[in-house]
Amino acid sequence: MMQIFLTRIFSFSPGIVQVEERAEVASFNWKLHGVNTESINFDTAEGKVVLINFWATWCPPCIAEMPSLQKLYNDYKDEVVFLFVTTDDDPELNKFMKNKKYYFPIYRSLSSRPKPFVNNPIPQTYLVDKKGNIVIDKSNAANWNSDKVRETIDQLLAEQ
């Protein structure tokens, strides 16, 4: 519990990747099983702003950043595609979500994830623009409910 608390205190807003250094999503062909939502193929997110978070219920840094991710999801769920990807089993996920009162969409990967997405170490979070460029690539816990992240998302949503 103390580790989660300290991680929250020391979590800063994630940095933005410089335009010339941004990696591009290699493929949008990625099948995802919806645990508490519909199953999808990642290609339905092509041309949209996407936030992908690889996480687990047993991971203290993941747990530490979840409140900020839930707040971001609350405000942007109709405009941004949120993919919370885990390998945890349903009983652990259902207990975790119920106890924490979280309701963001959880997925498990059914096919290999496209490059450059990795999920080791976790948490690993990506913010992808409408053209498939990775604008934020963050390992470890971050404060996702910061003004900086919100301004970045707003700018990405405004782009054509």
Short mmCIF file of C-alpha atoms in Angstrom, two decimals:
data_model
loop_
_atom_site.label_atom_id
_atom_site.label_comp_id
_atom_site.label_asym_id
_atom_site.label_seq_id
_atom_site.Cartn_x
_atom_site.Cartn_y
_atom_site.Cartn_z
CA MET A 1 0.00 0.00 0.00
CA MET A 2 2.83 2.40 0.88
CA GLN A 3 4.55 1.69 -2.45
CA ILE A 4 1.37 2.62 -4.34
CA PHE A 5 1.00 5.81 -2.29
CA LEU A 6 4.62 6.85 -2.86
CA THR A 7 4.42 6.04 -6.56
CA ARG A 8 1.35 8.28 -6.83
CA ILE A 9 3.16 11.14 -5.07
CA PHE A 10 6.17 10.90 -7.39
CA SER A 11 4.23 10.35 -10.64
CA PHE A 12 4.64 13.23 -13.05
CA SER A 13 2.94 14.04 -16.29
CA PRO A 14 4.44 11.95 -19.11
CA GLY A 15 6.73 13.62 -21.62
CA ILE A 16 5.78 14.24 -25.23
CA VAL A 17 7.90 12.56 -27.92
CA GLN A 18 9.48 15.12 -30.28
CA VAL A 19 7.81 15.08 -33.71
CA GLU A 20 10.93 13.95 -35.56
CA GLU A 21 11.44 11.06 -33.09
CA ARG A 22 7.90 9.66 -33.11
CA ALA A 23 7.53 6.00 -33.98
CA GLU A 24 4.61 4.98 -36.17
CA VAL A 25 2.20 2.12 -35.57
CA ALA A 26 3.36 -0.58 -38.02
CA SER A 27 -0.06 -2.20 -38.45
CA PHE A 28 -3.60 -1.77 -37.19
CA ASN A 29 -4.25 -5.52 -37.48
CA TRP A 30 -4.55 -6.58 -33.83
CA LYS A 31 -7.40 -8.64 -32.44
CA LEU A 32 -8.49 -7.82 -28.90
CA HIS A 33 -10.88 -9.77 -26.68
CA GLY A 34 -13.14 -7.47 -24.69
CA VAL A 35 -13.29 -8.62 -21.06
CA ASN A 36 -15.95 -6.12 -19.92
CA THR A 37 -16.77 -4.71 -23.36
CA GLU A 38 -17.10 -5.78 -27.00
CA SER A 39 -14.17 -7.56 -28.65
CA ILE A 40 -12.59 -5.48 -31.42
CA ASN A 41 -9.92 -5.35 -34.05
CA PHE A 42 -7.52 -2.43 -33.58
CA ASP A 43 -8.21 -1.37 -37.18
CA THR A 44 -11.46 0.21 -35.93
CA ALA A 45 -9.23 2.77 -34.14
CA GLU A 46 -7.36 3.78 -37.28
CA GLY A 47 -7.71 7.52 -37.91
CA LYS A 48 -8.63 8.18 -34.26
CA VAL A 49 -6.75 9.33 -31.17
CA VAL A 50 -5.93 6.23 -29.11
CA LEU A 51 -4.63 5.64 -25.59
CA ILE A 52 -3.26 2.13 -24.97
CA ASN A 53 -2.29 1.06 -21.46
CA PHE A 54 -0.65 -2.31 -20.72
CA TRP A 55 -1.24 -3.12 -17.06
CA ALA A 56 -2.00 -5.76 -14.41
CA THR A 57 -3.93 -5.92 -11.15
CA TRP A 58 -0.82 -7.13 -9.26
CA CYS A 59 1.42 -4.26 -10.44
CA PRO A 60 1.83 -1.43 -7.84
CA PRO A 61 2.82 1.28 -10.41
CA CYS A 62 -0.19 0.25 -12.55
CA ILE A 63 -2.51 0.56 -9.55
CA ALA A 64 -0.95 3.91 -8.65
CA GLU A 65 -1.75 5.50 -12.02
CA MET A 66 -5.25 4.02 -12.43
CA PRO A 67 -7.18 6.85 -10.69
CA SER A 68 -5.68 9.39 -13.12
CA LEU A 69 -6.43 7.14 -16.11
CA GLN A 70 -10.02 6.61 -14.94
CA LYS A 71 -10.51 10.41 -14.68
CA LEU A 72 -9.09 10.86 -18.18
CA TYR A 73 -11.36 8.10 -19.48
CA ASN A 74 -14.38 9.73 -17.78
CA ASP A 75 -13.82 12.95 -19.74
CA TYR A 76 -12.58 11.62 -23.10
CA LYS A 77 -14.30 8.24 -23.55
CA ASP A 78 -16.51 9.57 -26.37
CA GLU A 79 -13.62 11.11 -28.33
CA VAL A 80 -10.57 8.91 -27.65
CA VAL A 81 -10.28 5.13 -28.10
CA PHE A 82 -9.10 3.69 -24.77
CA LEU A 83 -7.55 0.22 -24.74
CA PHE A 84 -6.56 -1.14 -21.33
CA VAL A 85 -4.73 -4.38 -22.18
CA THR A 86 -3.88 -7.06 -19.61
CA THR A 87 -3.12 -10.75 -19.32
CA ASP A 88 -4.94 -11.09 -15.98
CA ASP A 89 -7.75 -13.61 -15.58
CA ASP A 90 -11.39 -12.57 -15.27
CA PRO A 91 -11.81 -13.29 -11.51
CA GLU A 92 -8.90 -10.97 -10.59
CA LEU A 93 -10.04 -8.31 -13.06
CA ASN A 94 -13.66 -8.37 -11.93
CA LYS A 95 -12.69 -8.16 -8.25
CA PHE A 96 -10.22 -5.32 -8.90
CA MET A 97 -12.66 -3.29 -11.01
CA LYS A 98 -15.51 -3.74 -8.54
CA ASN A 99 -13.40 -2.91 -5.46
CA LYS A 100 -11.88 0.20 -7.07
CA LYS A 101 -15.11 1.26 -8.83
CA TYR A 102 -13.36 1.46 -12.20
CA TYR A 103 -15.25 0.95 -15.45
CA PHE A 104 -12.80 1.57 -18.28
CA PRO A 105 -12.73 -1.04 -21.11
CA ILE A 106 -10.39 -3.99 -20.56
CA TYR A 107 -8.98 -6.17 -23.33
CA ARG A 108 -6.75 -9.19 -23.74
CA SER A 109 -4.61 -9.58 -26.83
CA LEU A 110 -5.77 -12.37 -29.17
CA SER A 111 -3.01 -11.84 -31.72
CA SER A 112 0.49 -10.43 -31.64
CA ARG A 113 0.52 -6.71 -30.94
CA PRO A 114 1.77 -4.41 -33.69
CA LYS A 115 5.22 -2.87 -33.51
CA PRO A 116 6.38 -0.79 -31.75
CA PHE A 117 3.99 -1.66 -28.89
CA VAL A 118 5.58 -3.59 -26.06
CA ASN A 119 4.05 -4.44 -22.72
CA ASN A 120 7.16 -5.05 -20.72
CA PRO A 121 7.75 -3.48 -18.28
CA ILE A 122 4.27 -2.54 -17.15
CA PRO A 123 2.66 -0.15 -16.92
CA GLN A 124 3.42 0.90 -20.49
CA THR A 125 1.19 3.54 -22.03
CA TYR A 126 0.99 4.99 -25.52
CA LEU A 127 -0.92 7.97 -26.87
CA VAL A 128 -1.35 7.67 -30.63
CA ASP A 129 -2.44 10.46 -32.98
CA LYS A 130 -4.91 10.13 -35.86
CA LYS A 131 -2.09 9.34 -38.30
CA GLY A 132 -0.76 6.46 -36.19
CA ASN A 133 2.22 8.35 -34.70
CA ILE A 134 3.10 7.67 -31.08
CA VAL A 135 2.99 11.02 -29.30
CA ILE A 136 3.54 9.66 -25.77
CA ASP A 137 5.45 6.45 -24.98
CA LYS A 138 5.65 6.08 -21.19
CA SER A 139 6.99 3.25 -19.06
CA ASN A 140 6.08 3.23 -15.36
CA ALA A 141 3.43 5.23 -13.56
CA ALA A 142 2.46 8.73 -14.64
CA ASN A 143 -0.15 11.32 -13.82
CA TRP A 144 -2.42 10.99 -16.85
CA ASN A 145 -4.93 13.51 -15.54
CA SER A 146 -2.56 16.47 -15.91
CA ASP A 147 -3.13 19.72 -17.80
CA LYS A 148 -0.23 18.77 -20.10
CA VAL A 149 -1.83 15.45 -21.11
CA ARG A 150 -5.26 17.03 -21.54
CA GLU A 151 -3.83 19.85 -23.70
CA THR A 152 -1.99 17.28 -25.82
CA ILE A 153 -5.16 15.21 -26.30
CA ASP A 154 -7.18 18.32 -27.15
CA GLN A 155 -4.58 19.31 -29.78
CA LEU A 156 -4.59 15.80 -31.28
CA LEU A 157 -8.40 15.75 -31.43
CA ALA A 158 -8.40 19.14 -33.21
CA GLU A 159 -6.00 17.92 -35.94
CA GLN A 160 -7.50 16.86 -39.25
#
